[in-house]
Amino acid sequence: MTAKPWHGGELRRNAETHGWSILAPDRAARPHLPTRACCPFCPGPSEDTPAETWRLADGDGWRVRAVRNRFALSDRHEVVIESPRHDWDPATATVPEVADVLSAWQARHRALRADTAQVAVFRNYGPAAGTSLSHPHSQVAGLPVLSSATRRELEIAREHHDSTGRCIANDELTAELTTGTRIVYADEQVVAFSPFAPAADCEVRFTLHEPHADFAVAPRASIDALARCLRAVLSAARAEFGDPAYNLVVRTAPSGFEDAPFLAWSLQLLLRLGIAAGLELVTGIPVVTVSPERAAARLRNRVAAAPA
């Protein structure tokens, strides 16, 4: 049995799968969905956050700020508070506001990845997706080990590149653009599509036409284009599925692989339209009740119908 001490808890390795589990007892004390009147992230008398690590200033105030996570999974775990406004939402925000949040993710990813195996950047929206505070926020966490899923994806991507000379993500994007039936949004810089084998009833991947392994160094022009696409798709999801819970995850190169030619970063949006049951938990195989072609068509139609 293998265990490692880790900021208030420990990591334990599964001997059968070689995967890691995080034991973090302090996380159980997290607050859950307080009212706006006592929200610790809202500026004013109720504000109560740990030390600030970064901010995007707005005069004497701020547009986006990062603070240490009071209920951290590691000593490199921060909360990105995405707006001073309690009711801010990327589905209804301006494109520059969404771009500011993506830029904050980049900045904190770069700051936290020293001495880590990988950095996780994610946004949970709604109780079904794991949200504990309703004020708009996301999280950035540096991890000391690679997850089993990351290790496997690295192996597959490297093997594909070794045998073909091409990046597997580029090949998948080419196939999606050729087929066309799973495209949700596309412009000259960014493509959003529902993958052929999705991980949820509605999954959307966001990627660049000219991808790079490292999300944290994507140029501002790419971030602006991604923000425009992300806002459009989140707005479409709200209109089509009634403001669903979701998880939004940055899929990017782990530490040491930032220049790997076989990797390409992307965003992964997973709408939580159902609940994982026994088969999914036993096998790890998702059961998808909405085909990706149908999900893409529904979102694509909403995007097309939205005012410019």
Short mmCIF file of C-alpha atoms in Angstrom, two decimals:
data_model
loop_
_atom_site.label_atom_id
_atom_site.label_comp_id
_atom_site.label_asym_id
_atom_site.label_seq_id
_atom_site.Cartn_x
_atom_site.Cartn_y
_atom_site.Cartn_z
CA MET A 1 0.00 0.00 0.00
CA THR A 2 1.30 3.44 -1.00
CA ALA A 3 0.34 6.70 0.68
CA LYS A 4 1.68 10.25 0.52
CA PRO A 5 0.94 13.08 2.98
CA TRP A 6 -0.80 15.92 1.20
CA HIS A 7 -2.01 19.23 2.70
CA GLY A 8 -4.54 18.31 5.38
CA GLY A 9 -5.04 14.78 4.10
CA GLU A 10 -3.19 12.25 2.03
CA LEU A 11 -2.96 10.54 -1.33
CA ARG A 12 -3.51 6.79 -1.44
CA ARG A 13 -2.70 4.58 -4.41
CA ASN A 14 -5.02 1.80 -5.54
CA ALA A 15 -2.93 -1.35 -5.95
CA GLU A 16 -5.29 -2.78 -8.61
CA THR A 17 -5.60 0.28 -10.88
CA HIS A 18 -2.53 2.32 -9.87
CA GLY A 19 -4.92 5.27 -9.61
CA TRP A 20 -4.80 7.76 -6.75
CA SER A 21 -7.50 8.74 -4.26
CA ILE A 22 -7.44 12.03 -2.37
CA LEU A 23 -8.32 11.94 1.33
CA ALA A 24 -9.23 15.50 2.32
CA PRO A 25 -11.38 15.46 5.48
CA ASP A 26 -11.39 19.26 5.77
CA ARG A 27 -13.38 19.54 2.52
CA ALA A 28 -16.51 18.34 4.35
CA ALA A 29 -16.63 21.65 6.19
CA ARG A 30 -17.20 23.69 3.02
CA PRO A 31 -20.15 26.14 3.13
CA HIS A 32 -23.06 25.37 0.83
CA LEU A 33 -24.90 27.96 -1.25
CA PRO A 34 -25.16 30.88 1.22
CA THR A 35 -27.43 33.79 0.39
CA ARG A 36 -26.12 36.90 -1.30
CA ALA A 37 -26.49 38.80 1.98
CA CYS A 38 -23.77 36.68 3.63
CA CYS A 39 -21.70 35.65 0.61
CA PRO A 40 -17.98 35.63 1.44
CA PHE A 41 -17.04 36.37 -2.20
CA CYS A 42 -19.18 39.51 -2.60
CA PRO A 43 -17.32 42.79 -1.99
CA GLY A 44 -18.56 44.57 1.13
CA PRO A 45 -19.14 43.86 4.82
CA SER A 46 -19.69 40.12 4.35
CA GLU A 47 -16.53 39.55 2.32
CA ASP A 48 -14.43 36.85 3.99
CA THR A 49 -11.73 35.24 1.88
CA PRO A 50 -8.21 33.94 2.47
CA ALA A 51 -5.24 35.91 1.19
CA GLU A 52 -5.50 37.24 -2.34
CA THR A 53 -2.91 35.82 -4.77
CA TRP A 54 -3.82 37.72 -7.96
CA ARG A 55 -6.26 40.30 -9.25
CA LEU A 56 -7.34 41.98 -12.46
CA ALA A 57 -7.85 45.51 -11.22
CA ASP A 58 -10.75 47.80 -12.09
CA GLY A 59 -9.89 51.22 -10.72
CA ASP A 60 -9.86 50.86 -6.94
CA GLY A 61 -11.75 47.58 -7.24
CA TRP A 62 -11.35 44.37 -9.22
CA ARG A 63 -12.88 42.53 -12.16
CA VAL A 64 -11.48 39.07 -11.36
CA ARG A 65 -9.42 37.95 -8.38
CA ALA A 66 -7.82 34.75 -7.09
CA VAL A 67 -7.54 33.70 -3.43
CA ARG A 68 -6.22 30.67 -1.64
CA ASN A 69 -8.85 27.96 -1.18
CA ARG A 70 -9.83 27.79 2.47
CA PHE A 71 -10.80 24.14 2.04
CA ALA A 72 -7.87 23.24 -0.17
CA LEU A 73 -7.04 19.91 -1.77
CA SER A 74 -3.36 20.93 -1.77
CA ASP A 75 -1.11 23.86 -0.91
CA ARG A 76 -1.48 24.89 -4.57
CA HIS A 77 -5.26 25.19 -4.69
CA GLU A 78 -6.92 28.53 -5.42
CA VAL A 79 -10.36 29.92 -6.10
CA VAL A 80 -10.82 32.31 -9.02
CA ILE A 81 -13.67 34.69 -8.10
CA GLU A 82 -14.94 35.55 -11.54
CA SER A 83 -16.81 38.79 -10.86
CA PRO A 84 -17.73 41.13 -8.00
CA ARG A 85 -21.37 40.56 -9.06
CA HIS A 86 -23.13 37.68 -7.33
CA ASP A 87 -25.41 37.15 -10.33
CA TRP A 88 -22.68 37.19 -13.00
CA ASP A 89 -22.79 34.29 -15.43
CA PRO A 90 -20.65 33.52 -18.51
CA ALA A 91 -23.80 32.59 -20.44
CA THR A 92 -25.03 36.19 -20.21
CA ALA A 93 -21.78 38.12 -19.69
CA THR A 94 -19.96 40.18 -22.26
CA VAL A 95 -17.29 38.42 -24.32
CA PRO A 96 -14.48 40.55 -22.78
CA GLU A 97 -15.66 39.54 -19.29
CA VAL A 98 -15.49 35.84 -20.21
CA ALA A 99 -12.06 36.41 -21.76
CA ASP A 100 -10.89 38.00 -18.49
CA VAL A 101 -11.81 34.82 -16.62
CA LEU A 102 -10.00 32.62 -19.15
CA SER A 103 -6.96 34.88 -18.84
CA ALA A 104 -7.12 34.52 -15.05
CA TRP A 105 -7.07 30.73 -15.47
CA GLN A 106 -3.96 31.07 -17.62
CA ALA A 107 -2.19 33.30 -15.11
CA ARG A 108 -2.89 31.06 -12.13
CA HIS A 109 -2.04 27.91 -14.12
CA ARG A 110 1.38 29.36 -14.88
CA ALA A 111 1.86 30.43 -11.25
CA LEU A 112 0.90 27.09 -9.71
CA ARG A 113 2.50 24.54 -12.01
CA ALA A 114 6.02 24.64 -10.53
CA ASP A 115 6.75 21.41 -8.63
CA THR A 116 3.47 19.82 -9.75
CA ALA A 117 2.70 16.87 -12.01
CA GLN A 118 -0.37 18.56 -13.47
CA VAL A 119 -2.63 21.55 -12.89
CA ALA A 120 -6.40 21.10 -12.87
CA VAL A 121 -8.55 24.07 -13.92
CA PHE A 122 -12.30 23.62 -13.60
CA ARG A 123 -15.63 25.37 -13.14
CA ASN A 124 -18.57 23.69 -11.42
CA TYR A 125 -22.00 25.21 -12.02
CA GLY A 126 -25.03 24.11 -10.05
CA PRO A 127 -25.38 21.70 -7.09
CA ALA A 128 -25.54 18.65 -9.38
CA ALA A 129 -22.07 19.57 -10.65
CA GLY A 130 -20.57 20.01 -7.17
CA THR A 131 -20.99 23.75 -6.55
CA SER A 132 -20.81 24.69 -2.87
CA LEU A 133 -21.01 28.49 -3.29
CA SER A 134 -23.34 30.16 -5.78
CA HIS A 135 -21.15 33.24 -6.32
CA PRO A 136 -19.50 32.72 -9.74
CA HIS A 137 -16.13 31.09 -9.26
CA SER A 138 -13.79 28.45 -10.61
CA GLN A 139 -10.80 26.59 -9.22
CA VAL A 140 -7.14 25.97 -10.09
CA ALA A 141 -5.29 23.16 -8.30
CA GLY A 142 -1.76 21.88 -8.70
CA LEU A 143 -1.50 18.11 -8.17
CA PRO A 144 1.63 16.17 -7.14
CA VAL A 145 0.73 13.09 -9.21
CA LEU A 146 -0.70 12.37 -12.66
CA SER A 147 -4.19 10.94 -12.68
CA SER A 148 -4.72 7.53 -14.30
CA ALA A 149 -6.78 9.18 -17.04
CA THR A 150 -4.03 11.69 -17.82
CA ARG A 151 -1.38 8.98 -17.97
CA ARG A 152 -3.48 6.92 -20.35
CA GLU A 153 -4.23 9.88 -22.61
CA LEU A 154 -0.53 10.70 -22.77
CA GLU A 155 0.26 7.14 -23.81
CA ILE A 156 -2.39 7.10 -26.54
CA ALA A 157 -1.41 10.51 -27.90
CA ARG A 158 2.27 9.62 -27.96
CA GLU A 159 1.65 6.27 -29.66
CA HIS A 160 -0.51 7.93 -32.33
CA HIS A 161 2.14 10.55 -33.02
CA ASP A 162 4.91 7.94 -33.15
CA SER A 163 3.00 5.86 -35.69
CA THR A 164 1.53 8.64 -37.87
CA GLY A 165 3.61 11.75 -37.24
CA ARG A 166 0.40 13.62 -36.45
CA CYS A 167 -1.36 14.89 -33.33
CA ILE A 168 -4.40 12.75 -32.53
CA ALA A 169 -6.43 15.83 -31.52
CA ASN A 170 -5.76 17.37 -34.94
CA ASP A 171 -6.92 14.20 -36.66
CA GLU A 172 -10.09 14.12 -34.56
CA LEU A 173 -10.82 17.76 -35.36
CA THR A 174 -10.31 17.15 -39.08
CA ALA A 175 -12.71 14.21 -38.93
CA GLU A 176 -15.34 16.29 -37.12
CA LEU A 177 -15.07 19.15 -39.59
CA THR A 178 -15.33 16.70 -42.49
CA THR A 179 -18.40 14.98 -41.04
CA GLY A 180 -20.02 18.19 -39.84
CA THR A 181 -22.94 16.60 -38.01
CA ARG A 182 -21.46 17.11 -34.55
CA ILE A 183 -20.26 20.70 -35.02
CA VAL A 184 -21.93 23.14 -32.63
CA TYR A 185 -20.01 26.32 -33.50
CA ALA A 186 -17.13 27.14 -35.82
CA ASP A 187 -15.38 30.29 -36.98
CA GLU A 188 -11.95 31.02 -38.40
CA GLN A 189 -10.21 30.36 -35.05
CA VAL A 190 -12.31 28.11 -32.81
CA VAL A 191 -14.44 24.98 -33.19
CA ALA A 192 -16.94 23.55 -30.70
CA PHE A 193 -18.21 20.04 -31.31
CA SER A 194 -19.89 17.11 -29.57
CA PRO A 195 -17.44 14.20 -29.56
CA PHE A 196 -18.29 10.97 -31.39
CA ALA A 197 -18.15 9.04 -28.09
CA PRO A 198 -19.24 11.57 -25.44
CA ALA A 199 -18.67 11.23 -21.71
CA ALA A 200 -22.12 12.64 -20.83
CA ASP A 201 -25.57 13.18 -22.36
CA CYS A 202 -24.28 16.47 -23.73
CA GLU A 203 -20.55 17.04 -24.02
CA VAL A 204 -18.94 19.86 -26.00
CA ARG A 205 -15.23 20.22 -26.78
CA PHE A 206 -13.74 23.62 -27.64
CA THR A 207 -10.49 23.67 -29.60
CA LEU A 208 -8.47 25.87 -31.91
CA HIS A 209 -7.93 25.25 -35.61
CA GLU A 210 -4.21 25.57 -34.88
CA PRO A 211 -3.86 23.92 -31.48
CA HIS A 212 -0.94 23.94 -29.06
CA ALA A 213 -0.20 21.69 -26.08
CA ASP A 214 -0.24 24.42 -23.42
CA PHE A 215 -3.43 26.37 -22.67
CA ALA A 216 -1.56 28.67 -20.29
CA VAL A 217 0.35 30.41 -23.09
CA ALA A 218 -2.42 30.74 -25.68
CA PRO A 219 -2.32 34.29 -27.14
CA ARG A 220 -4.98 36.83 -26.24
CA ALA A 221 -6.49 36.67 -29.73
CA SER A 222 -7.16 32.96 -29.23
CA ILE A 223 -8.58 33.59 -25.75
CA ASP A 224 -10.93 36.25 -27.12
CA ALA A 225 -12.14 33.87 -29.83
CA LEU A 226 -12.59 31.08 -27.29
CA ALA A 227 -14.55 33.41 -25.00
CA ARG A 228 -16.90 34.32 -27.85
CA CYS A 229 -17.51 30.65 -28.65
CA LEU A 230 -17.87 29.58 -25.01
CA ARG A 231 -20.38 32.29 -24.23
CA ALA A 232 -22.47 31.39 -27.28
CA VAL A 233 -22.55 27.68 -26.40
CA LEU A 234 -23.31 28.22 -22.71
CA SER A 235 -26.13 30.57 -23.66
CA ALA A 236 -27.46 27.97 -26.10
CA ALA A 237 -27.27 25.25 -23.43
CA ARG A 238 -29.25 27.41 -21.02
CA ALA A 239 -31.93 28.09 -23.62
CA GLU A 240 -32.16 24.48 -24.79
CA PHE A 241 -31.83 22.56 -21.53
CA GLY A 242 -33.22 24.95 -18.93
CA ASP A 243 -30.09 26.24 -17.16
CA PRO A 244 -28.44 22.85 -16.56
CA ALA A 245 -25.69 22.12 -14.10
CA TYR A 246 -22.33 21.59 -15.76
CA ASN A 247 -18.64 21.03 -15.31
CA LEU A 248 -16.20 22.98 -17.48
CA VAL A 249 -12.64 21.60 -17.53
CA VAL A 250 -9.40 22.75 -19.13
CA ARG A 251 -7.66 19.81 -20.79
CA THR A 252 -4.03 20.80 -21.20
CA ALA A 253 -0.53 19.39 -21.12
CA PRO A 254 0.72 18.20 -17.73
CA SER A 255 3.90 19.68 -16.33
CA GLY A 256 6.92 18.96 -18.48
CA PHE A 257 4.87 18.32 -21.62
CA GLU A 258 4.03 21.95 -22.49
CA ASP A 259 5.81 21.72 -25.86
CA ALA A 260 4.86 18.14 -26.72
CA PRO A 261 3.95 17.92 -30.44
CA PHE A 262 1.49 15.11 -29.75
CA LEU A 263 -0.77 17.13 -27.40
CA ALA A 264 -3.37 19.85 -27.96
CA TRP A 265 -5.29 21.71 -25.27
CA SER A 266 -9.06 22.04 -25.28
CA LEU A 267 -11.98 22.92 -23.03
CA GLN A 268 -14.45 20.18 -22.11
CA LEU A 269 -18.03 21.07 -21.19
CA LEU A 270 -20.11 18.33 -19.55
CA LEU A 271 -23.79 19.11 -18.99
CA ARG A 272 -25.21 17.24 -16.01
CA LEU A 273 -28.55 16.20 -17.49
CA GLY A 274 -28.71 12.83 -15.70
CA ILE A 275 -27.23 10.93 -12.77
CA ALA A 276 -24.57 8.24 -13.08
CA ALA A 277 -25.99 4.90 -11.93
CA GLY A 278 -24.69 1.41 -11.18
CA LEU A 279 -23.33 0.41 -14.58
CA GLU A 280 -21.40 3.65 -14.98
CA LEU A 281 -19.94 3.33 -11.49
CA VAL A 282 -18.98 -0.33 -11.90
CA THR A 283 -17.48 -0.07 -15.37
CA GLY A 284 -16.56 3.58 -15.79
CA ILE A 285 -18.43 3.47 -19.10
CA PRO A 286 -20.89 6.37 -19.52
CA VAL A 287 -24.42 5.59 -20.64
CA VAL A 288 -25.47 8.39 -23.02
CA THR A 289 -29.18 8.91 -23.69
CA VAL A 290 -28.81 11.81 -26.16
CA SER A 291 -26.76 11.07 -29.26
CA PRO A 292 -23.93 13.55 -29.89
CA GLU A 293 -25.38 14.26 -33.33
CA ARG A 294 -28.73 15.21 -31.77
CA ALA A 295 -27.13 17.18 -28.93
CA ALA A 296 -24.98 19.11 -31.40
CA ALA A 297 -27.96 19.89 -33.62
CA ARG A 298 -29.99 21.21 -30.71
CA LEU A 299 -27.18 23.49 -29.54
CA ARG A 300 -26.22 24.52 -33.07
CA ASN A 301 -29.79 25.62 -33.78
CA ARG A 302 -29.85 27.68 -30.58
CA VAL A 303 -26.54 29.33 -31.43
CA ALA A 304 -27.79 30.17 -34.92
CA ALA A 305 -31.02 31.63 -33.55
CA ALA A 306 -29.34 33.84 -30.97
CA PRO A 307 -29.10 37.57 -31.68
CA ALA A 308 -25.71 38.66 -33.00
#
